Coordinates of C-alpha atoms in Angstrom, one line a residue:
M27 CA 64.6 -56.0 -110.7
K28 CA 61.4 -55.3 -113.0
Y29 CA 60.8 -59.1 -113.5
L30 CA 60.9 -59.3 -109.7
I31 CA 58.3 -57.0 -109.4
L32 CA 56.2 -58.2 -111.5
F33 CA 56.8 -61.8 -110.2
A34 CA 55.5 -60.4 -106.7
L35 CA 52.6 -59.0 -107.8
F36 CA 51.3 -61.9 -110.0
L37 CA 52.0 -64.1 -106.5
S38 CA 49.9 -61.7 -104.8
F39 CA 47.6 -61.9 -107.0
A40 CA 47.4 -65.8 -107.2
L41 CA 47.2 -65.9 -103.3
A42 CA 44.4 -64.1 -103.4
Q43 CA 42.7 -66.2 -106.0
A44 CA 43.3 -68.6 -104.0
Q45 CA 42.3 -67.6 -100.5
K46 CA 39.6 -69.2 -99.2
G47 CA 36.1 -67.2 -98.2
E48 CA 33.0 -67.5 -96.7
Y49 CA 30.0 -67.5 -99.0
W50 CA 25.9 -68.0 -99.4
V51 CA 25.2 -70.8 -102.0
F52 CA 21.2 -70.4 -102.9
F53 CA 19.4 -73.0 -104.0
K54 CA 16.6 -73.1 -107.2
D55 CA 13.8 -74.6 -105.4
K56 CA 12.7 -77.0 -101.8
K57 CA 11.9 -80.2 -103.6
D58 CA 11.4 -83.7 -101.9
V59 CA 11.0 -81.7 -98.7
E60 CA 8.3 -82.1 -96.0
F61 CA 7.2 -79.5 -93.3
D62 CA 4.7 -80.1 -90.6
P63 CA 4.2 -76.0 -88.9
Y64 CA 2.3 -77.7 -85.5
T65 CA 5.8 -79.6 -84.6
Y66 CA 8.1 -76.7 -86.0
F67 CA 6.8 -73.1 -84.4
D68 CA 6.1 -73.0 -80.8
S69 CA 2.5 -72.2 -79.7
K70 CA 2.9 -68.5 -79.6
A71 CA 4.5 -68.1 -83.4
I72 CA 1.2 -69.8 -84.3
E73 CA -1.3 -67.8 -82.4
R74 CA 1.0 -64.8 -83.9
K75 CA 0.7 -65.9 -87.3
L76 CA -2.9 -66.5 -87.1
K77 CA -4.2 -63.7 -85.6
A78 CA -2.4 -61.8 -88.6
N79 CA -3.5 -63.8 -91.0
I80 CA -0.2 -65.1 -91.9
S81 CA 0.1 -69.0 -93.7
L82 CA 1.4 -71.5 -91.2
N83 CA 2.3 -73.4 -94.4
H84 CA 4.6 -70.9 -96.1
I85 CA 7.7 -72.3 -98.9
T86 CA 9.8 -70.1 -96.7
D87 CA 9.6 -71.9 -93.4
Y88 CA 10.3 -75.2 -95.3
P89 CA 13.4 -76.7 -94.6
I90 CA 16.5 -76.9 -97.0
N91 CA 16.5 -80.6 -99.5
E92 CA 19.5 -82.4 -97.4
N93 CA 20.6 -84.1 -100.8
Y94 CA 21.3 -80.1 -102.1
K95 CA 23.1 -79.5 -98.8
T96 CA 25.4 -82.4 -99.0
A97 CA 26.3 -82.0 -102.5
V98 CA 27.5 -78.6 -101.6
L99 CA 29.4 -79.6 -98.6
D100 CA 31.0 -82.2 -100.7
L101 CA 32.2 -79.5 -102.8
S102 CA 33.4 -76.9 -99.9
E103 CA 35.4 -76.9 -96.7
S104 CA 33.0 -76.7 -94.1
T105 CA 29.3 -75.1 -93.4
T106 CA 28.6 -72.0 -90.7
G107 CA 24.9 -71.6 -90.9
E108 CA 21.6 -71.8 -93.2
T109 CA 18.6 -69.9 -93.9
R110 CA 15.3 -71.7 -94.3
W111 CA 13.9 -68.2 -95.5
F112 CA 16.0 -67.5 -98.5
N113 CA 17.1 -71.4 -99.0
A114 CA 20.6 -71.2 -98.7
I115 CA 23.5 -72.4 -96.6
A116 CA 26.6 -70.5 -95.4
V117 CA 29.7 -72.4 -96.6
W118 CA 34.0 -71.7 -96.5
A119 CA 34.9 -72.4 -99.7
Y120 CA 38.1 -71.7 -102.3
P121 CA 37.1 -70.2 -105.0
N122 CA 37.6 -73.0 -107.7
Q123 CA 35.4 -75.0 -105.1
I124 CA 32.5 -71.9 -105.3
E125 CA 33.1 -72.2 -109.2
A126 CA 32.6 -76.1 -108.9
I127 CA 29.4 -75.4 -106.4
S128 CA 27.5 -72.9 -108.8
K129 CA 27.7 -75.3 -111.8
L130 CA 25.4 -77.8 -109.6
P131 CA 21.9 -77.9 -111.3
F132 CA 20.0 -76.7 -108.4
V133 CA 22.2 -73.8 -107.3
K134 CA 20.7 -70.7 -108.0
S135 CA 23.6 -68.5 -107.0
T136 CA 26.7 -67.7 -104.7
E137 CA 27.5 -64.5 -102.8
L138 CA 30.7 -64.0 -100.7
I139 CA 30.3 -63.2 -97.4
R140 CA 32.2 -59.8 -97.0
S141 CA 30.5 -58.5 -93.7
E142 CA 31.6 -57.2 -90.5
S143 CA 28.5 -56.4 -88.4
H144 CA 28.9 -54.1 -85.5
L145 CA 26.9 -53.0 -82.2
A146 CA 26.0 -49.6 -82.0
E147 CA 27.9 -49.0 -79.0
K148 CA 29.7 -45.7 -78.8
K149 CA 31.7 -46.4 -75.1
I150 CA 30.5 -47.2 -71.9
N151 CA 31.6 -45.4 -68.8
M152 CA 32.1 -47.9 -65.8
K153 CA 31.1 -45.1 -63.3
L154 CA 27.9 -43.5 -63.0
S155 CA 27.4 -40.1 -63.8
N156 CA 26.6 -37.4 -61.1
D157 CA 23.0 -37.1 -63.3
Y158 CA 22.0 -41.3 -62.4
K159 CA 18.9 -40.5 -60.7
F160 CA 18.1 -37.5 -63.4
M161 CA 19.1 -40.0 -66.3
L162 CA 17.2 -42.9 -64.7
K163 CA 13.9 -40.6 -64.5
K164 CA 14.4 -39.1 -67.9
Q165 CA 14.4 -42.6 -69.8
I166 CA 10.9 -43.3 -68.6
E167 CA 9.5 -40.1 -68.7
G168 CA 10.9 -39.3 -71.5
M169 CA 8.4 -41.9 -73.4
Q170 CA 6.0 -40.8 -70.4
G171 CA 6.5 -44.4 -69.3
S172 CA 4.7 -43.9 -66.1
K173 CA 1.3 -43.4 -68.3
F174 CA 2.0 -47.3 -69.2
K175 CA 2.6 -48.3 -65.7
N176 CA 0.1 -46.6 -64.2
A177 CA -2.5 -48.2 -66.9
G178 CA -1.0 -52.0 -66.3
F179 CA 0.7 -52.0 -69.5
T180 CA 4.3 -53.6 -68.9
G181 CA 4.8 -55.8 -71.9
K182 CA 3.1 -58.4 -70.4
G183 CA 2.0 -61.1 -72.9
I184 CA 4.5 -60.0 -75.6
R185 CA 7.8 -61.9 -76.6
I186 CA 10.9 -60.1 -77.2
A187 CA 14.0 -61.3 -79.1
V188 CA 17.0 -60.0 -78.2
F189 CA 19.9 -60.1 -80.3
D190 CA 23.6 -59.0 -79.2
G191 CA 27.1 -60.2 -77.9
G192 CA 26.6 -62.0 -74.6
F193 CA 24.5 -61.7 -71.7
P194 CA 26.9 -62.1 -68.5
K195 CA 25.3 -62.4 -65.0
V196 CA 21.8 -61.7 -66.7
D197 CA 21.5 -65.2 -64.9
K198 CA 22.7 -63.6 -61.2
H199 CA 22.2 -59.9 -61.8
P200 CA 19.6 -58.4 -59.3
A201 CA 18.6 -55.9 -61.9
F202 CA 17.4 -59.2 -63.8
E203 CA 15.6 -61.1 -60.6
H204 CA 11.8 -60.3 -61.6
L205 CA 12.5 -62.4 -64.7
R206 CA 14.4 -64.9 -63.3
E207 CA 11.5 -65.2 -60.8
N208 CA 8.7 -65.2 -62.6
N209 CA 10.2 -67.5 -65.7
R210 CA 10.2 -64.5 -68.4
I211 CA 13.4 -65.9 -70.0
I212 CA 12.2 -68.4 -72.3
D213 CA 14.8 -69.7 -74.3
T214 CA 18.5 -68.9 -74.9
W215 CA 21.1 -69.9 -77.7
D216 CA 24.7 -69.2 -78.6
F217 CA 25.0 -69.2 -82.5
V218 CA 28.6 -68.8 -82.0
K219 CA 29.2 -71.8 -79.6
E220 CA 26.1 -73.6 -81.0
K221 CA 24.8 -74.1 -77.3
P222 CA 22.2 -72.6 -74.8
F223 CA 24.6 -70.9 -72.8
V224 CA 24.3 -66.9 -72.9
Y225 CA 25.4 -65.7 -69.4
D226 CA 29.1 -64.9 -70.6
Y227 CA 31.3 -62.9 -73.4
S228 CA 30.2 -59.3 -74.1
S229 CA 28.2 -57.5 -71.4
H230 CA 26.8 -55.4 -74.3
G231 CA 23.5 -57.6 -74.2
T232 CA 23.4 -57.6 -70.4
A233 CA 22.8 -53.7 -70.8
T234 CA 20.6 -53.8 -73.7
L235 CA 18.3 -56.4 -71.8
S236 CA 18.4 -53.8 -69.0
C237 CA 17.2 -51.0 -71.1
I238 CA 13.9 -53.3 -72.1
A239 CA 13.3 -54.7 -68.8
G240 CA 15.6 -54.0 -66.1
I241 CA 14.9 -52.8 -62.7
T242 CA 17.0 -51.3 -60.3
K243 CA 16.4 -50.4 -56.1
G244 CA 12.7 -50.7 -57.5
K245 CA 13.2 -48.1 -60.6
Q246 CA 12.5 -49.1 -63.8
M247 CA 15.0 -48.6 -66.4
G248 CA 13.1 -50.2 -69.1
L249 CA 9.5 -50.3 -69.6
A250 CA 8.7 -54.2 -70.5
N251 CA 9.3 -55.6 -67.3
D252 CA 6.9 -58.5 -67.8
A253 CA 7.5 -59.5 -71.0
E254 CA 9.1 -63.0 -71.7
F255 CA 12.5 -62.8 -73.8
L256 CA 14.6 -65.0 -75.8
L257 CA 18.1 -64.4 -75.7
A258 CA 20.5 -65.1 -78.6
R259 CA 24.2 -64.3 -78.8
T260 CA 25.2 -63.5 -82.6
E261 CA 28.3 -61.5 -82.0
K262 CA 31.5 -63.2 -82.0
N263 CA 33.3 -60.8 -79.1
T264 CA 33.7 -57.7 -77.4
E265 CA 35.5 -55.8 -80.5
P266 CA 32.0 -56.6 -81.7
F267 CA 32.7 -58.1 -85.0
S268 CA 31.1 -61.2 -87.1
E269 CA 29.2 -62.5 -89.7
E270 CA 25.5 -62.0 -90.8
V271 CA 25.2 -65.5 -90.9
N272 CA 24.4 -66.0 -86.7
W273 CA 22.2 -63.0 -87.1
M274 CA 20.0 -64.7 -90.0
Q275 CA 19.7 -67.8 -87.9
A276 CA 18.7 -65.7 -84.8
M277 CA 15.8 -64.3 -87.2
E278 CA 14.6 -67.4 -88.1
W279 CA 14.8 -69.0 -84.6
A280 CA 12.8 -66.1 -83.2
D281 CA 10.0 -66.5 -85.6
K282 CA 10.1 -70.0 -84.4
K283 CA 10.0 -70.1 -80.8
G284 CA 7.0 -67.2 -80.7
A285 CA 9.2 -63.6 -80.7
D286 CA 6.5 -60.8 -81.4
I287 CA 9.4 -58.4 -81.1
I288 CA 13.1 -58.3 -82.2
S289 CA 15.4 -55.8 -80.4
S290 CA 18.8 -55.6 -82.3
S291 CA 21.8 -53.0 -82.2
L292 CA 23.2 -54.5 -85.4
G293 CA 24.8 -52.5 -88.1
Y294 CA 26.4 -53.0 -91.9
T295 CA 28.1 -49.9 -93.0
H296 CA 31.2 -48.7 -95.1
H297 CA 33.2 -52.4 -94.2
R298 CA 30.9 -53.8 -96.7
Y299 CA 28.3 -52.0 -98.3
F300 CA 28.3 -48.4 -100.1
I301 CA 25.7 -45.5 -99.2
N302 CA 23.6 -46.6 -102.6
D303 CA 23.5 -50.0 -101.3
M304 CA 21.1 -48.6 -98.5
D305 CA 18.3 -48.7 -100.4
G306 CA 15.8 -51.6 -98.6
K307 CA 16.8 -54.5 -101.0
T308 CA 20.5 -54.8 -101.4
S309 CA 21.2 -56.3 -98.4
L310 CA 20.3 -59.5 -96.9
V311 CA 20.2 -58.7 -93.5
T312 CA 17.8 -55.8 -94.6
R313 CA 15.8 -58.6 -96.8
A314 CA 15.5 -60.9 -93.7
A315 CA 14.4 -58.0 -91.5
N316 CA 11.6 -57.0 -94.0
M317 CA 11.0 -60.9 -94.1
A318 CA 10.4 -60.8 -90.2
A319 CA 8.0 -58.2 -90.7
A320 CA 6.0 -60.0 -93.1
K321 CA 6.0 -62.7 -90.9
G322 CA 4.2 -60.6 -88.1
M323 CA 6.8 -59.4 -86.2
I324 CA 8.1 -55.8 -85.4
V325 CA 12.0 -55.5 -86.2
V326 CA 13.4 -52.5 -83.5
N327 CA 16.9 -51.6 -84.7
S328 CA 19.5 -49.0 -84.7
M329 CA 20.3 -46.8 -86.8
G330 CA 24.0 -47.2 -86.0
N331 CA 26.6 -44.3 -84.5
E332 CA 28.3 -43.4 -87.7
G333 CA 26.6 -39.7 -87.6
D334 CA 30.4 -37.6 -86.3
I335 CA 32.4 -40.1 -89.5
E336 CA 32.6 -39.8 -92.9
W337 CA 29.8 -42.4 -93.4
K338 CA 26.7 -40.7 -91.5
Y339 CA 24.1 -42.5 -92.4
M340 CA 22.3 -45.6 -91.0
G341 CA 23.5 -49.1 -91.6
A342 CA 22.0 -52.3 -92.8
P343 CA 19.3 -53.2 -91.8
A344 CA 18.3 -49.9 -90.6
D345 CA 17.2 -49.0 -94.1
A346 CA 14.5 -52.1 -94.4
D347 CA 11.4 -50.3 -95.1
S348 CA 9.0 -52.6 -92.7
I349 CA 11.1 -52.2 -89.4
L350 CA 11.5 -49.6 -86.8
S351 CA 14.8 -47.9 -87.2
I352 CA 15.8 -46.0 -83.8
G353 CA 17.7 -42.8 -83.8
G354 CA 19.3 -41.3 -80.8
I355 CA 18.7 -37.7 -78.7
D356 CA 20.6 -36.4 -76.0
P357 CA 18.6 -36.8 -72.5
F358 CA 20.4 -33.4 -71.3
T359 CA 18.9 -31.3 -74.6
D360 CA 16.4 -33.5 -76.2
Y361 CA 18.0 -33.1 -79.5
H362 CA 20.1 -35.1 -82.1
I363 CA 23.3 -37.0 -80.4
N364 CA 26.1 -36.3 -82.6
F365 CA 27.1 -39.6 -83.4
S366 CA 23.6 -41.1 -84.2
S367 CA 23.5 -41.8 -87.9
Y368 CA 21.0 -39.6 -90.3
G369 CA 18.6 -41.1 -92.9
P370 CA 17.1 -41.0 -95.4
T371 CA 17.9 -44.0 -97.3
A372 CA 19.3 -44.3 -100.7
D373 CA 15.8 -44.4 -102.5
K374 CA 14.7 -41.4 -100.0
R375 CA 12.7 -42.7 -97.4
L376 CA 12.8 -41.5 -93.7
K377 CA 14.7 -42.9 -91.6
P378 CA 14.6 -42.9 -88.6
N379 CA 11.4 -43.7 -87.6
V380 CA 11.5 -42.6 -84.2
V381 CA 14.3 -41.6 -81.9
G382 CA 15.4 -42.6 -77.9
Y383 CA 17.6 -41.5 -75.4
G384 CA 21.4 -42.7 -77.0
H385 CA 22.8 -42.2 -73.3
A386 CA 21.2 -44.2 -71.1
I387 CA 21.6 -46.2 -67.5
T388 CA 22.4 -49.7 -68.1
A389 CA 23.5 -53.0 -66.0
S390 CA 26.9 -54.2 -66.6
K391 CA 28.2 -57.6 -65.1
T392 CA 28.3 -56.7 -61.6
N393 CA 26.8 -53.1 -61.1
I394 CA 25.1 -50.4 -62.6
T395 CA 26.7 -47.8 -65.4
D396 CA 26.0 -45.4 -68.1
S397 CA 26.3 -46.3 -71.4
Y398 CA 26.4 -44.5 -74.8
G399 CA 25.0 -45.1 -78.5
T400 CA 21.7 -46.3 -80.3
S401 CA 22.6 -49.6 -78.8
F402 CA 20.3 -48.1 -76.2
S403 CA 18.1 -46.0 -77.9
A404 CA 16.4 -49.4 -80.0
P405 CA 16.4 -51.3 -76.7
L406 CA 14.3 -48.7 -74.9
I407 CA 12.1 -48.1 -77.8
A408 CA 11.7 -52.0 -77.9
G409 CA 10.1 -52.2 -74.4
F410 CA 7.8 -49.2 -75.4
V411 CA 6.3 -51.4 -78.6
A412 CA 5.6 -54.5 -76.2
C413 CA 3.7 -52.3 -73.8
A414 CA 2.2 -50.4 -76.7
W415 CA 1.2 -53.7 -77.9
Q416 CA -0.3 -55.0 -75.2
A417 CA -2.2 -51.6 -74.8
N418 CA -3.4 -52.6 -78.5
P419 CA -3.6 -56.5 -79.0
D420 CA -5.8 -56.3 -82.1
K421 CA -3.5 -54.3 -84.1
T422 CA -0.9 -56.0 -86.8
N423 CA 2.5 -55.1 -86.5
M424 CA 2.2 -52.8 -89.5
Q425 CA -0.2 -51.0 -88.2
L426 CA 1.3 -50.7 -84.7
M427 CA 4.5 -49.1 -86.1
R428 CA 2.3 -46.6 -87.9
E429 CA 0.8 -45.9 -84.8
I430 CA 4.1 -45.9 -83.2
E431 CA 5.1 -42.9 -85.4
K432 CA 1.9 -40.7 -84.8
S433 CA 3.2 -40.9 -81.2
G434 CA 5.9 -39.5 -81.6
H435 CA 6.6 -36.1 -79.8
L436 CA 7.1 -34.0 -83.3
Y437 CA 4.3 -35.6 -85.3
P438 CA 3.8 -34.7 -88.0
Y439 CA 7.0 -33.2 -88.4
Y440 CA 10.1 -35.3 -89.2
D441 CA 13.8 -35.3 -90.0
Y442 CA 16.1 -37.1 -91.0
A443 CA 17.9 -36.7 -87.5
H444 CA 15.2 -37.2 -84.9
G445 CA 12.0 -39.0 -87.4
Y446 CA 9.1 -38.1 -85.5
G447 CA 10.5 -37.9 -82.7
M448 CA 10.2 -40.0 -79.5
P449 CA 7.0 -41.9 -78.9
Q450 CA 4.5 -40.9 -76.3
A451 CA 2.7 -43.3 -74.2
G452 CA 0.0 -40.9 -73.4
Y453 CA -1.1 -41.6 -77.3
F454 CA -1.9 -45.2 -76.0
T455 CA -3.2 -44.5 -73.0
K456 CA -5.2 -41.7 -73.9
T457 CA -4.1 -39.6 -71.3
N458 CA -2.5 -36.7 -73.1
K459 CA -4.7 -33.7 -73.7
K460 CA -6.1 -33.2 -77.1
E461 CA -6.4 -29.2 -76.7
T462 CA -6.1 -27.6 -80.1
P463 CA -2.5 -25.7 -79.4
E464 CA -1.8 -21.9 -78.9
T465 CA -0.6 -20.4 -82.4
L466 CA 3.1 -19.7 -81.5
F467 CA 4.3 -18.6 -85.0
N468 CA 3.1 -17.1 -88.3
F469 CA 4.4 -17.0 -91.7
E470 CA 5.1 -13.3 -92.8
E471 CA 5.6 -12.9 -96.6
K472 CA 8.2 -10.4 -98.3
E473 CA 9.4 -9.8 -102.0
N474 CA 11.8 -12.6 -101.6
V475 CA 11.8 -14.8 -98.7
V476 CA 9.2 -15.8 -96.1
S477 CA 10.2 -15.6 -92.7
I478 CA 9.2 -18.0 -89.6
V479 CA 7.6 -15.3 -86.6
L480 CA 7.0 -15.8 -83.4
N481 CA 4.0 -14.2 -82.1
D482 CA 4.2 -11.7 -79.0
N483 CA 2.4 -14.0 -76.6
Q484 CA 4.6 -17.4 -76.8
Q485 CA 6.2 -18.5 -73.8
S486 CA 8.6 -21.3 -73.5
Y487 CA 7.6 -24.2 -71.4
F488 CA 9.4 -27.4 -70.7
S489 CA 8.2 -30.2 -73.2
I490 CA 10.5 -33.0 -75.2
G491 CA 12.3 -31.0 -77.5
A492 CA 11.1 -27.5 -76.4
N493 CA 12.9 -24.0 -77.1
K494 CA 14.1 -24.7 -80.5
V495 CA 12.3 -24.1 -83.8
Y496 CA 12.2 -27.5 -86.3
Y497 CA 11.9 -26.6 -89.7
H498 CA 12.2 -28.4 -93.2
I499 CA 11.5 -27.7 -96.8
R500 CA 10.3 -31.0 -98.4
Q501 CA 9.1 -31.9 -101.7
S502 CA 5.4 -32.8 -102.7
D503 CA 6.7 -36.4 -102.4
G504 CA 8.2 -36.0 -99.0
F505 CA 11.6 -35.9 -99.6
I506 CA 13.4 -33.7 -97.4
L507 CA 15.6 -31.1 -98.9
E508 CA 16.7 -29.2 -96.1
Y509 CA 16.0 -29.1 -92.4
A510 CA 17.2 -27.5 -89.3
L511 CA 17.2 -26.9 -85.6
V512 CA 17.0 -22.9 -84.9
E513 CA 17.5 -21.3 -81.4
P514 CA 14.5 -18.7 -81.2
Y515 CA 16.8 -15.7 -80.1
Q516 CA 14.5 -13.1 -81.7
K517 CA 10.9 -12.9 -83.3
E518 CA 11.9 -13.6 -86.2
V519 CA 13.5 -17.1 -86.4
V520 CA 14.4 -17.4 -89.9
S521 CA 13.9 -16.4 -93.3
I522 CA 13.6 -18.6 -96.6
S523 CA 14.3 -18.1 -99.9
K524 CA 11.1 -18.3 -102.2
D525 CA 13.3 -19.9 -104.4
K526 CA 13.3 -23.1 -102.3
L527 CA 9.8 -22.5 -102.0
Q528 CA 9.0 -23.6 -106.0
G529 CA 7.5 -26.3 -107.5
G530 CA 5.2 -27.1 -104.7
N531 CA 8.2 -27.3 -102.3
I532 CA 6.5 -27.4 -98.5
L533 CA 7.8 -25.6 -95.4
A534 CA 7.2 -27.3 -92.2
V535 CA 7.5 -25.8 -88.5
F536 CA 7.3 -27.2 -85.2
F537 CA 7.8 -25.7 -82.3
N538 CA 6.6 -26.2 -78.6
G539 CA 3.8 -28.8 -79.8
Y540 CA 2.6 -26.3 -82.6
Y541 CA 2.7 -27.2 -86.2
A542 CA 2.2 -25.4 -89.2
E543 CA 3.4 -25.6 -93.0
F544 CA 3.4 -23.3 -95.4
T545 CA 2.9 -23.6 -99.6
R546 CA 3.2 -21.1 -101.9

């Protein structure tokens, strides 16, 4: 019996070793290749790069050496895609084949692709909630969207690439009639089937596109109704799991086709990575998101929906330092929605950058419904970004990202659930009042504690995030040690031990538009 068990273990090990897998094969160089940016890039891509002083002739855009590809394919089973940016091809191969490939003189390294991506969709209700009208208005006015519309900022001239699992009925749905009539859908590509048709498969993309540009019965569902669109199917099915290869290729396609903004609800978490890997440099998709930023685009990506499970934190590429990672808040409370993933990154950077509503009115295949997930907060913010960029065409992508953070309703307060809050259009249209806010609270020192005490004349009034006191304790380098929201049932809201404020630590508090800090 012992020998049978040992044989079974050996057999299972041998089978595992012989199992075919998908790998990235990275090359050392791009010798003997030619590249003409004026035939490769769309004119809008060239315009974006020139405006941002980005080279049109960068080695990352050069094609992969065909001889290198042929040699690798001769030793593997098949190929599933490639990336110019990282000079690599993706192949299916057995371990012995990969061993042979890795010995080729022009191969830099190989990496097993074990990735499972998921769209940041919590669930979708197939029936509208009773609060349909309230929610539809809230998802626009929470961002002060009417201020953009009244100022004429509707995303015109901005090109947005949307990555998703499919876009069924977008070619027929009344919510997108204005896009079709005005030829706003510039190009489409299915990276799963390798064909242009994307108007099938998962309806998730139909929902996310509606959060950027949809219109129902004359009412905005998203802010960028006049933007141009590139639609990319990158996910394989409605279960929504697929590999990173499609997403990587879609990023380069979007760059080539002239995208200004990428709206993505993709996330890689515990299926492949450890929390320590969420450091902005480990995941290939994270590095690709940063590469897109280096090429002048703004990537708007969901934080993910792991906030109410053991993982809790964002998934790649939301850990990228040069993108906008979007958390979710509840439209009925304006506070963190329970499933929205938390920051910070493993290297202690702030995430999310800002938040949007994680419960939204969206288009389905046949109708209008309400949907849950940071899948929907991200495209709502992508539409906001398009309008803000139209309003500030001379800003670079990184400059605009910083301004969007400053427009957050909590700014300069931040925490790892809300970031800087929800962006506000009035910041960009210059229509928000710049009155010095009334002092609503003070800090009172006692022997061992510092208390946050409301003033006698403070009055609650409606605003985004009103009626709760936000506070955090942070180190001098900005890393938050502790943060919370507190219901102010009495004048003395909360008391903080002075021990927590040693070593230059800072207590920061935000309440109803008023912000103050305390240091010892």
